[in-house]
mmCIF file of C-alpha atoms in Angstrom:
data_model
loop_
_atom_site.group_PDB
_atom_site.id
_atom_site.type_symbol
_atom_site.label_atom_id
_atom_site.label_comp_id
_atom_site.label_asym_id
_atom_site.label_seq_id
_atom_site.Cartn_x
_atom_site.Cartn_y
_atom_site.Cartn_z
ATOM 1 C CA MET A 645 -29.723 15.309 -42.760
ATOM 2 C CA GLU A 646 -28.169 17.316 -39.976
ATOM 3 C CA GLU A 647 -25.382 15.484 -38.174
ATOM 4 C CA PRO A 648 -26.135 14.568 -34.542
ATOM 5 C CA ILE A 649 -24.671 17.002 -32.050
ATOM 6 C CA THR A 650 -22.675 14.325 -30.204
ATOM 7 C CA GLN A 651 -21.167 12.949 -33.375
ATOM 8 C CA SER A 652 -20.076 16.374 -34.679
ATOM 9 C CA PHE A 653 -18.638 17.309 -31.309
ATOM 10 C CA PHE A 654 -16.445 14.200 -31.050
ATOM 11 C CA SER A 655 -15.455 14.109 -34.704
ATOM 12 C CA SER A 656 -14.295 17.723 -34.485
ATOM 13 C CA PRO A 657 -13.170 18.208 -30.888
ATOM 14 C CA ASN A 658 -13.153 21.732 -29.531
ATOM 15 C CA LEU A 659 -10.149 20.921 -27.347
ATOM 16 C CA PRO A 660 -6.671 19.708 -28.335
ATOM 17 C CA PRO A 661 -6.110 15.980 -27.601
ATOM 18 C CA GLU A 662 -3.437 16.814 -25.012
ATOM 19 C CA MET A 663 -5.846 19.016 -23.065
ATOM 20 C CA MET A 664 -8.613 16.422 -23.272
ATOM 21 C CA GLU A 665 -6.237 13.808 -21.864
ATOM 22 C CA GLU A 666 -5.328 16.099 -18.967
ATOM 23 C CA ILE A 667 -9.016 16.514 -18.156
ATOM 24 C CA LEU A 668 -9.701 12.769 -18.276
ATOM 25 C CA LEU A 669 -6.675 12.060 -16.066
ATOM 26 C CA ARG A 670 -8.318 14.019 -13.266
ATOM 27 C CA LEU A 671 -11.526 11.994 -13.245
ATOM 28 C CA PRO A 672 -12.287 9.085 -10.889
ATOM 29 C CA VAL A 673 -12.410 5.498 -12.129
ATOM 30 C CA LYS A 674 -16.208 5.389 -12.014
ATOM 31 C CA SER A 675 -16.429 8.264 -14.489
ATOM 32 C CA LEU A 676 -13.694 6.875 -16.739
ATOM 33 C CA LYS A 677 -15.557 3.569 -17.021
ATOM 34 C CA ARG A 678 -18.648 5.424 -18.233
ATOM 35 C CA PHE A 679 -16.716 7.667 -20.598
ATOM 36 C CA LYS A 680 -15.262 4.666 -22.393
ATOM 37 C CA CYS A 681 -18.660 4.416 -24.058
ATOM 38 C CA VAL A 682 -18.663 7.994 -25.319
ATOM 39 C CA CYS A 683 -16.588 7.424 -28.455
ATOM 40 C CA THR A 684 -13.933 5.154 -29.914
ATOM 41 C CA SER A 685 -11.080 7.603 -29.379
ATOM 42 C CA TRP A 686 -11.884 8.019 -25.674
ATOM 43 C CA ARG A 687 -12.211 4.283 -25.209
ATOM 44 C CA SER A 688 -8.842 3.748 -26.873
ATOM 45 C CA LEU A 689 -7.157 6.441 -24.781
ATOM 46 C CA ILE A 690 -8.619 5.350 -21.431
ATOM 47 C CA SER A 691 -7.666 1.715 -22.168
ATOM 48 C CA GLU A 692 -4.012 2.509 -22.887
ATOM 49 C CA GLY A 693 -1.536 1.219 -20.339
ATOM 50 C CA LEU A 694 0.328 4.543 -20.263
ATOM 51 C CA PHE A 695 -2.892 6.446 -19.520
ATOM 52 C CA THR A 696 -3.902 4.118 -16.676
ATOM 53 C CA LEU A 697 -0.398 4.401 -15.189
ATOM 54 C CA LYS A 698 -0.424 8.215 -15.383
ATOM 55 C CA HIS A 699 -3.873 8.231 -13.775
ATOM 56 C CA ALA A 700 -2.697 5.954 -10.948
ATOM 57 C CA LEU A 701 0.467 7.975 -10.291
ATOM 58 C CA MET A 702 -1.550 11.199 -10.079
ATOM 59 C CA LEU A 703 -3.891 9.673 -7.492
ATOM 60 C CA GLU A 704 -0.960 8.305 -5.488
ATOM 61 C CA ALA A 705 0.753 11.706 -5.548
ATOM 62 C CA SER A 706 -2.398 13.539 -4.416
ATOM 63 C CA LYS A 707 -2.860 11.461 -1.250
ATOM 64 C CA ALA A 708 -1.148 14.023 0.953
ATOM 65 C CA THR A 709 -3.231 17.026 -0.133
ATOM 66 C CA THR A 710 -6.602 15.803 -1.354
ATOM 67 C CA SER A 711 -9.746 16.235 0.705
ATOM 68 C CA LYS A 712 -11.478 13.521 -1.327
ATOM 69 C CA LYS A 713 -11.823 10.044 0.151
ATOM 70 C CA SER A 714 -13.795 8.377 -2.651
ATOM 71 C CA PRO A 715 -10.768 7.355 -4.831
ATOM 72 C CA TYR A 716 -9.312 5.340 -1.938
ATOM 73 C CA GLY A 717 -10.274 2.017 -0.418
ATOM 74 C CA VAL A 718 -9.155 -0.262 2.404
ATOM 75 C CA ILE A 719 -8.378 -3.944 1.854
ATOM 76 C CA THR A 720 -8.318 -6.296 4.851
ATOM 77 C CA THR A 721 -7.835 -9.985 5.574
ATOM 78 C CA SER A 722 -9.177 -12.124 8.384
ATOM 79 C CA ARG A 723 -7.599 -15.530 8.000
ATOM 80 C CA TYR A 724 -9.636 -16.964 5.095
ATOM 81 C CA HIS A 725 -11.543 -13.840 4.129
ATOM 82 C CA LEU A 726 -10.667 -10.857 1.970
ATOM 83 C CA LYS A 727 -12.769 -7.705 2.297
ATOM 84 C CA SER A 728 -12.686 -4.133 1.069
ATOM 85 C CA CYS A 729 -14.429 -0.873 1.822
ATOM 86 C CA CYS A 730 -14.279 2.684 0.496
ATOM 87 C CA VAL A 731 -12.545 5.139 2.851
ATOM 88 C CA HIS A 732 -15.403 7.595 2.256
ATOM 89 C CA SER A 733 -17.927 4.990 3.401
ATOM 90 C CA LEU A 734 -16.012 4.298 6.620
ATOM 91 C CA TYR A 735 -16.018 7.984 7.494
ATOM 92 C CA ASN A 736 -19.422 9.137 6.282
ATOM 93 C CA GLU A 737 -21.971 6.321 6.273
ATOM 94 C CA PRO A 738 -23.739 4.954 9.386
ATOM 95 C CA MET A 739 -23.253 1.415 8.054
ATOM 96 C CA ALA A 740 -20.123 1.099 5.954
ATOM 97 C CA ASN A 741 -20.543 -0.743 2.658
ATOM 98 C CA VAL A 742 -18.142 -3.685 3.079
ATOM 99 C CA LEU A 743 -17.551 -5.956 0.091
ATOM 100 C CA GLU A 744 -16.491 -9.594 0.440
ATOM 101 C CA HIS A 745 -14.188 -10.991 -2.247
ATOM 102 C CA ASP A 746 -13.874 -14.645 -1.221
ATOM 103 C CA GLY A 747 -15.597 -15.937 -4.343
ATOM 104 C CA GLU A 748 -13.629 -13.681 -6.695
ATOM 105 C CA LEU A 749 -10.235 -15.128 -5.913
ATOM 106 C CA LEU A 750 -8.972 -18.616 -5.165
ATOM 107 C CA GLY A 751 -11.525 -19.888 -2.709
ATOM 108 C CA ARG A 752 -10.846 -20.323 0.979
ATOM 109 C CA ASP A 753 -7.176 -19.941 1.686
ATOM 110 C CA TYR A 754 -4.813 -17.919 3.824
ATOM 111 C CA TYR A 755 -3.996 -14.602 2.151
ATOM 112 C CA GLN A 756 -1.131 -12.415 3.304
ATOM 113 C CA VAL A 757 -1.426 -8.917 1.882
ATOM 114 C CA VAL A 758 2.141 -7.983 0.923
ATOM 115 C CA GLY A 759 1.386 -4.426 -0.167
ATOM 116 C CA THR A 760 -0.502 -2.123 -2.504
ATOM 117 C CA CYS A 761 0.738 0.177 -5.241
ATOM 118 C CA ASN A 762 -1.031 2.066 -8.052
ATOM 119 C CA GLY A 763 -4.281 0.264 -7.321
ATOM 120 C CA LEU A 764 -2.743 -3.217 -7.393
ATOM 121 C CA VAL A 765 -2.901 -5.436 -4.322
ATOM 122 C CA CYS A 766 -0.115 -8.000 -4.001
ATOM 123 C CA PHE A 767 -0.858 -11.007 -1.845
ATOM 124 C CA HIS A 768 0.851 -14.265 -1.002
ATOM 125 C CA VAL A 769 -1.125 -17.508 -0.965
ATOM 126 C CA ASP A 770 -0.147 -20.043 1.644
ATOM 127 C CA TYR A 771 -0.831 -23.347 -0.070
ATOM 128 C CA ASN A 772 1.164 -22.865 -3.281
ATOM 129 C CA LYS A 773 3.688 -20.260 -2.029
ATOM 130 C CA SER A 774 2.873 -18.069 -5.043
ATOM 131 C CA PHE A 775 2.173 -14.373 -5.382
ATOM 132 C CA TYR A 776 -0.826 -12.778 -7.057
ATOM 133 C CA LEU A 777 -1.645 -9.276 -8.207
ATOM 134 C CA TRP A 778 -5.243 -8.167 -7.997
ATOM 135 C CA ASN A 779 -7.064 -4.939 -8.762
ATOM 136 C CA PRO A 780 -10.219 -4.968 -6.611
ATOM 137 C CA THR A 781 -11.655 -1.993 -8.510
ATOM 138 C CA ILE A 782 -11.799 -3.694 -11.911
ATOM 139 C CA LYS A 783 -11.863 -7.224 -10.402
ATOM 140 C CA VAL A 784 -8.889 -8.593 -12.373
ATOM 141 C CA GLN A 785 -6.291 -10.917 -10.860
ATOM 142 C CA GLN A 786 -3.101 -12.494 -12.157
ATOM 143 C CA ARG A 787 -0.866 -15.195 -10.726
ATOM 144 C CA LEU A 788 2.747 -14.130 -11.104
ATOM 145 C CA PRO A 789 4.582 -16.867 -13.038
ATOM 146 C CA GLY A 790 7.789 -18.107 -11.456
ATOM 147 C CA SER A 791 7.016 -16.319 -8.191
ATOM 148 C CA ASP A 792 7.140 -19.434 -5.969
ATOM 149 C CA LEU A 793 9.809 -18.912 -3.329
ATOM 150 C CA GLU A 794 10.759 -21.898 -1.189
ATOM 151 C CA THR A 795 12.255 -21.120 2.207
ATOM 152 C CA GLY A 796 13.336 -23.333 5.079
ATOM 153 C CA ASP A 797 11.807 -23.450 8.548
ATOM 154 C CA GLU A 798 14.800 -21.616 9.986
ATOM 155 C CA VAL A 799 14.248 -18.587 7.783
ATOM 156 C CA VAL A 800 12.066 -15.594 8.675
ATOM 157 C CA VAL A 801 10.765 -13.854 5.547
ATOM 158 C CA ASN A 802 9.635 -10.227 5.297
ATOM 159 C CA TYR A 803 8.080 -9.121 2.009
ATOM 160 C CA GLY A 804 7.450 -5.825 0.272
ATOM 161 C CA PHE A 805 5.781 -4.743 -2.968
ATOM 162 C CA GLY A 806 6.225 -1.581 -5.020
ATOM 163 C CA TYR A 807 6.832 0.091 -8.357
ATOM 164 C CA ASP A 808 10.252 0.841 -9.826
ATOM 165 C CA GLU A 809 9.531 3.818 -12.060
ATOM 166 C CA SER A 810 13.027 3.823 -13.607
ATOM 167 C CA ASP A 811 12.416 0.349 -15.093
ATOM 168 C CA ASP A 812 8.613 0.596 -15.327
ATOM 169 C CA ASP A 813 8.555 -2.610 -13.295
ATOM 170 C CA TYR A 814 6.499 -3.829 -10.342
ATOM 171 C CA LYS A 815 8.708 -5.737 -7.936
ATOM 172 C CA ILE A 816 8.415 -7.947 -4.856
ATOM 173 C CA VAL A 817 11.280 -7.883 -2.370
ATOM 174 C CA ALA A 818 11.817 -10.767 0.055
ATOM 175 C CA LEU A 819 14.193 -10.339 3.008
ATOM 176 C CA LEU A 820 15.321 -13.756 4.251
ATOM 177 C CA GLN A 821 16.790 -13.727 7.738
ATOM 178 C CA GLN A 822 18.179 -16.795 9.482
ATOM 179 C CA ARG A 823 16.563 -17.217 12.885
ATOM 180 C CA HIS A 824 19.848 -17.699 14.746
ATOM 181 C CA LEU A 825 22.132 -15.627 12.535
ATOM 182 C CA LEU A 826 22.335 -11.900 11.992
ATOM 183 C CA LYS A 827 22.559 -12.303 8.245
ATOM 184 C CA THR A 828 19.879 -11.167 5.815
ATOM 185 C CA GLU A 829 19.621 -12.078 2.143
ATOM 186 C CA ALA A 830 17.495 -10.037 -0.259
ATOM 187 C CA MET A 831 15.647 -11.551 -3.222
ATOM 188 C CA VAL A 832 13.851 -9.428 -5.830
ATOM 189 C CA TYR A 833 11.056 -10.605 -8.145
ATOM 190 C CA SER A 834 10.482 -8.655 -11.355
ATOM 191 C CA THR A 835 7.084 -8.732 -13.068
ATOM 192 C CA ARG A 836 8.851 -7.861 -16.319
ATOM 193 C CA GLN A 837 11.467 -10.623 -16.137
ATOM 194 C CA LYS A 838 9.090 -12.977 -14.301
ATOM 195 C CA CYS A 839 11.751 -14.445 -12.049
ATOM 196 C CA TRP A 840 13.601 -13.971 -8.764
ATOM 197 C CA ARG A 841 17.170 -12.740 -8.497
ATOM 198 C CA ARG A 842 19.510 -12.052 -5.611
ATOM 199 C CA SER A 843 19.887 -8.387 -4.855
ATOM 200 C CA SER A 844 23.322 -7.119 -5.834
ATOM 201 C CA SER A 845 23.382 -5.063 -2.662
ATOM 202 C CA ASN A 846 23.290 -7.982 -0.215
ATOM 203 C CA THR A 847 26.687 -6.928 1.086
ATOM 204 C CA CYS A 848 25.243 -3.449 1.783
ATOM 205 C CA PHE A 849 22.448 -4.706 4.042
ATOM 206 C CA PRO A 850 23.220 -3.176 7.445
ATOM 207 C CA SER A 851 24.990 -5.691 9.650
ATOM 208 C CA GLY A 852 23.737 -6.499 13.118
ATOM 209 C CA VAL A 853 20.175 -5.465 12.289
ATOM 210 C CA VAL A 854 17.125 -7.578 13.115
ATOM 211 C CA LEU A 855 13.812 -6.885 11.411
ATOM 212 C CA ALA A 856 10.925 -6.301 13.777
ATOM 213 C CA ASN A 857 8.296 -9.036 14.063
ATOM 214 C CA LYS A 858 5.532 -6.516 13.345
ATOM 215 C CA SER A 859 7.217 -5.475 10.110
ATOM 216 C CA ARG A 860 6.246 -8.421 7.912
ATOM 217 C CA SER A 861 5.437 -6.184 4.956
ATOM 218 C CA GLY A 862 7.594 -3.314 3.767
ATOM 219 C CA ILE A 863 5.956 0.108 3.477
ATOM 220 C CA TYR A 864 6.136 1.529 -0.048
ATOM 221 C CA ILE A 865 7.005 5.240 -0.150
ATOM 222 C CA ASN A 866 8.479 7.187 -3.084
ATOM 223 C CA GLY A 867 10.035 4.209 -4.851
ATOM 224 C CA THR A 868 11.392 2.650 -1.646
ATOM 225 C CA LEU A 869 10.364 -0.160 0.693
ATOM 226 C CA ASN A 870 10.790 0.375 4.426
ATOM 227 C CA TRP A 871 10.871 -2.001 7.387
ATOM 228 C CA ALA A 872 11.067 -1.379 11.137
ATOM 229 C CA ALA A 873 14.141 -2.970 12.702
ATOM 230 C CA THR A 874 16.428 -2.908 15.725
ATOM 231 C CA HIS A 875 20.167 -3.163 16.202
ATOM 232 C CA SER A 876 21.255 -6.334 17.960
ATOM 233 C CA SER A 877 23.432 -4.402 20.401
ATOM 234 C CA PRO A 878 22.499 -4.537 24.103
ATOM 235 C CA SER A 879 20.692 -1.205 23.794
ATOM 236 C CA SER A 880 18.439 -2.535 20.974
ATOM 237 C CA VAL A 881 18.209 0.849 19.294
ATOM 238 C CA SER A 882 15.304 1.100 16.858
ATOM 239 C CA THR A 883 15.955 1.943 13.229
ATOM 240 C CA ILE A 884 14.367 1.824 9.761
ATOM 241 C CA ILE A 885 15.767 -0.207 6.870
ATOM 242 C CA SER A 886 14.988 1.399 3.522
ATOM 243 C CA TYR A 887 15.479 -0.261 0.120
ATOM 244 C CA ASP A 888 15.702 1.944 -2.971
ATOM 245 C CA MET A 889 14.072 -0.096 -5.737
ATOM 246 C CA SER A 890 15.677 1.730 -8.673
ATOM 247 C CA ARG A 891 19.210 1.903 -7.231
ATOM 248 C CA ASP A 892 19.090 -1.556 -5.594
ATOM 249 C CA VAL A 893 20.590 -0.131 -2.399
ATOM 250 C CA PHE A 894 19.796 -0.509 1.314
ATOM 251 C CA LYS A 895 20.299 2.235 3.861
ATOM 252 C CA GLU A 896 19.247 3.123 7.383
ATOM 253 C CA LEU A 897 16.837 5.934 8.175
ATOM 254 C CA HIS A 898 16.778 7.510 11.596
ATOM 255 C CA GLY A 899 13.493 7.789 13.394
ATOM 256 C CA PRO A 900 12.291 10.735 15.497
ATOM 257 C CA GLY A 901 14.552 12.015 18.249
ATOM 258 C CA CYS A 902 12.439 10.297 20.884
ATOM 259 C CA CYS A 903 13.501 6.910 19.490
ATOM 260 C CA LYS A 904 17.060 7.538 20.610
ATOM 261 C CA ARG A 905 15.839 7.178 24.168
ATOM 262 C CA GLY A 906 14.569 3.684 23.384
ATOM 263 C CA CYS A 907 11.061 2.770 22.251
ATOM 264 C CA PHE A 908 9.797 -0.660 23.193
ATOM 265 C CA THR A 909 8.144 -1.112 19.810
ATOM 266 C CA LEU A 910 7.719 0.665 16.498
ATOM 267 C CA THR A 911 5.081 0.373 13.790
ATOM 268 C CA LEU A 912 5.612 1.802 10.306
ATOM 269 C CA GLY A 913 2.863 2.802 7.913
ATOM 270 C CA ASP A 914 1.871 4.885 4.911
ATOM 271 C CA LEU A 915 -0.233 7.808 6.069
ATOM 272 C CA ARG A 916 -1.506 9.642 2.989
ATOM 273 C CA GLY A 917 1.752 9.172 1.095
ATOM 274 C CA CYS A 918 4.085 9.945 4.007
ATOM 275 C CA LEU A 919 6.097 7.415 6.010
ATOM 276 C CA SER A 920 4.523 7.206 9.454
ATOM 277 C CA MET A 921 5.778 5.704 12.680
ATOM 278 C CA VAL A 922 3.996 4.883 15.920
ATOM 279 C CA CYS A 923 6.251 5.092 18.981
ATOM 280 C CA TYR A 924 5.463 3.946 22.499
ATOM 281 C CA CYS A 925 8.271 5.801 24.234
ATOM 282 C CA ARG A 926 6.814 6.333 27.685
ATOM 283 C CA ARG A 927 4.660 3.204 27.734
ATOM 284 C CA ALA A 928 1.699 5.473 28.285
ATOM 285 C CA ASN A 929 0.838 7.010 24.921
ATOM 286 C CA ALA A 930 0.969 6.056 21.276
ATOM 287 C CA ASP A 931 2.731 8.889 19.476
ATOM 288 C CA VAL A 932 2.149 9.109 15.713
ATOM 289 C CA TRP A 933 4.981 10.707 13.717
ATOM 290 C CA VAL A 934 5.197 11.445 9.983
ATOM 291 C CA MET A 935 8.270 12.075 7.836
ATOM 292 C CA LYS A 936 7.172 15.094 5.789
ATOM 293 C CA GLU A 937 10.186 14.956 3.453
ATOM 294 C CA PHE A 938 11.078 11.327 2.803
ATOM 295 C CA GLY A 939 14.704 10.523 3.644
ATOM 296 C CA GLU A 940 15.183 13.700 5.697
ATOM 297 C CA GLY A 941 15.510 12.713 9.337
ATOM 298 C CA GLU A 942 14.962 16.293 10.480
ATOM 299 C CA SER A 943 11.515 16.350 8.857
ATOM 300 C CA TRP A 944 9.887 14.020 11.414
ATOM 301 C CA SER A 945 6.879 15.757 12.947
ATOM 302 C CA LYS A 946 4.621 14.455 15.716
ATOM 303 C CA LEU A 947 1.116 14.443 14.297
ATOM 304 C CA LEU A 948 -0.846 13.293 17.327
ATOM 305 C CA SER A 949 -0.660 11.391 20.592
ATOM 306 C CA ILE A 950 -3.269 8.852 21.713
ATOM 307 C CA PRO A 951 -3.269 8.652 25.524
ATOM 308 C CA GLY A 952 -3.444 5.352 27.346
ATOM 309 C CA LEU A 953 -2.801 3.264 24.243
ATOM 310 C CA THR A 954 0.054 0.769 24.394
ATOM 311 C CA GLU A 955 -1.119 -2.042 22.098
ATOM 312 C CA PHE A 956 -0.364 -2.454 18.405
ATOM 313 C CA VAL A 957 -1.957 0.255 16.272
ATOM 314 C CA ARG A 958 -1.299 1.603 12.770
ATOM 315 C CA PRO A 959 -2.860 4.761 11.298
ATOM 316 C CA LEU A 960 -4.277 4.190 7.809
ATOM 317 C CA TRP A 961 -5.880 7.539 6.941
ATOM 318 C CA ILE A 962 -6.408 10.960 8.490
ATOM 319 C CA SER A 963 -9.080 13.452 7.472
ATOM 320 C CA ARG A 964 -8.844 17.220 7.293
ATOM 321 C CA GLY A 965 -10.823 17.253 10.531
ATOM 322 C CA LEU A 966 -8.125 15.131 12.241
ATOM 323 C CA VAL A 967 -10.212 11.991 12.483
ATOM 324 C CA VAL A 968 -7.827 9.046 12.166
ATOM 325 C CA LEU A 969 -8.641 5.598 10.783
ATOM 326 C CA LEU A 970 -6.682 3.123 12.909
ATOM 327 C CA GLU A 971 -5.884 -0.545 12.505
ATOM 328 C CA PHE A 972 -5.854 -2.634 15.678
ATOM 329 C CA ARG A 973 -5.285 -6.364 15.972
ATOM 330 C CA SER A 974 -9.018 -6.752 16.513
ATOM 331 C CA GLY A 975 -10.315 -4.491 13.739
ATOM 332 C CA LEU A 976 -10.585 -0.910 12.509
ATOM 333 C CA ALA A 977 -11.514 2.151 14.553
ATOM 334 C CA LEU A 978 -11.926 5.891 14.078
ATOM 335 C CA TYR A 979 -10.243 8.216 16.575
ATOM 336 C CA ASN A 980 -11.295 11.861 16.865
ATOM 337 C CA CYS A 981 -8.301 13.941 17.908
ATOM 338 C CA ALA A 982 -10.514 16.886 18.891
ATOM 339 C CA ASN A 983 -12.541 15.112 21.587
ATOM 340 C CA GLY A 984 -10.419 11.988 22.185
ATOM 341 C CA LYS A 985 -13.282 9.618 21.377
ATOM 342 C CA PHE A 986 -13.080 6.259 19.582
ATOM 343 C CA GLN A 987 -15.642 4.711 17.271
ATOM 344 C CA TYR A 988 -15.017 0.968 17.489
ATOM 345 C CA PRO A 989 -15.600 -1.067 15.523
ATOM 346 C CA VAL A 990 -16.113 1.072 12.431
ATOM 347 C CA SER A 991 -18.046 -1.861 11.013
ATOM 348 C CA ASP A 992 -18.998 -5.212 12.514
ATOM 349 C CA SER A 993 -18.065 -6.775 9.180
ATOM 350 C CA LEU A 994 -14.455 -5.620 9.659
ATOM 351 C CA SER A 995 -13.965 -6.864 13.216
ATOM 352 C CA GLY A 996 -11.086 -9.295 13.540
ATOM 353 C CA CYS A 997 -9.451 -8.069 10.342
ATOM 354 C CA ARG A 998 -5.696 -7.611 9.962
ATOM 355 C CA ASP A 999 -3.120 -6.631 7.355
ATOM 356 C CA ALA A 1000 -5.258 -3.624 6.457
ATOM 357 C CA LYS A 1001 -3.889 -1.532 3.592
ATOM 358 C CA VAL A 1002 -5.159 1.573 1.811
ATOM 359 C CA TYR A 1003 -5.257 1.288 -1.973
ATOM 360 C CA VAL A 1004 -6.021 3.702 -4.806
ATOM 361 C CA LYS A 1005 -8.913 2.937 -7.129
ATOM 362 C CA THR A 1006 -7.374 2.719 -10.604
ATOM 363 C CA LEU A 1007 -7.740 0.986 -13.965
ATOM 364 C CA VAL A 1008 -4.260 -0.595 -13.900
ATOM 365 C CA SER A 1009 -4.684 -4.241 -14.934
ATOM 366 C CA PRO A 1010 -2.323 -6.923 -13.620
ATOM 367 C CA SER A 1011 -2.867 -8.916 -16.805
ATOM 368 C CA ASP A 1012 -1.170 -6.140 -18.824
ATOM 369 C CA LEU A 1013 2.130 -6.248 -16.914
#
């Protein structure tokens, strides 16, 4: 009997395994899920932790240049609710397809989204002080053992979440700042070691620096976590505190030149893989800057200016057509730079949301860490 075409093709591949892997790495999650059923070898490859990590890193790296919106989603919280939506849907569909995840997690509780990285969403749960990792794409969650961190009432805590590629380790960083003292202690949680430790670079944390109230979560860029801050001097000069996760070192990054003249507030963000900053220098416009080469202060470039806007705003995504997805305190909006028009709210289901973060749709499972 003649062998089926599919069987002969997969038993004697026409392409080398390395080339086949490179092709699969460039496919979206939806396709990879289907292709797991093609043959045993593909299922084994796509399920490997190294493959899913490579796939996630490629998607993260392509944020700045891709014209595709489908591999990216937005996760939001609104007190007791956790919702998500595809970036493509927010831009292209008359009624965005918003998914509610309340029943998938821990029930009704207060979720603080700490950050996203490689498709994983890290959030802090109020009632048990623990941290959880969750992949909304594959609907898998994991409570991080030993992640409870008790702090006193006189301590202000700012968190951050990211990936240390040198140790192949996802880490949570907690900056503990005494309310009446200009002293900050850094604690680092390792998903590999499953415990907290004091950062060895506590003595290197810049002295006389106060983290901004709007900077509760550090922004993950290129293996670093970044927080908006100000110097406690009378001039209250704005600055950025950056923590290198692999080197365990803090340093200051200078903002755009306009910040030297004194901005009354700063908001940091991740805009398609670049560190972004919103400055309100003249109390009349919201200027959006991006650092094109991370760590290079001279690479700040003003991307756009939104006239008449002086309230909190953070850009989440920008399209090739310069339509910007913005996070306000009251929800999400689209701003068209060409005609200066707003579309607000993008979806009624996302009104009142906060802590919005863009995540990459991947197959990385928190239960495999």
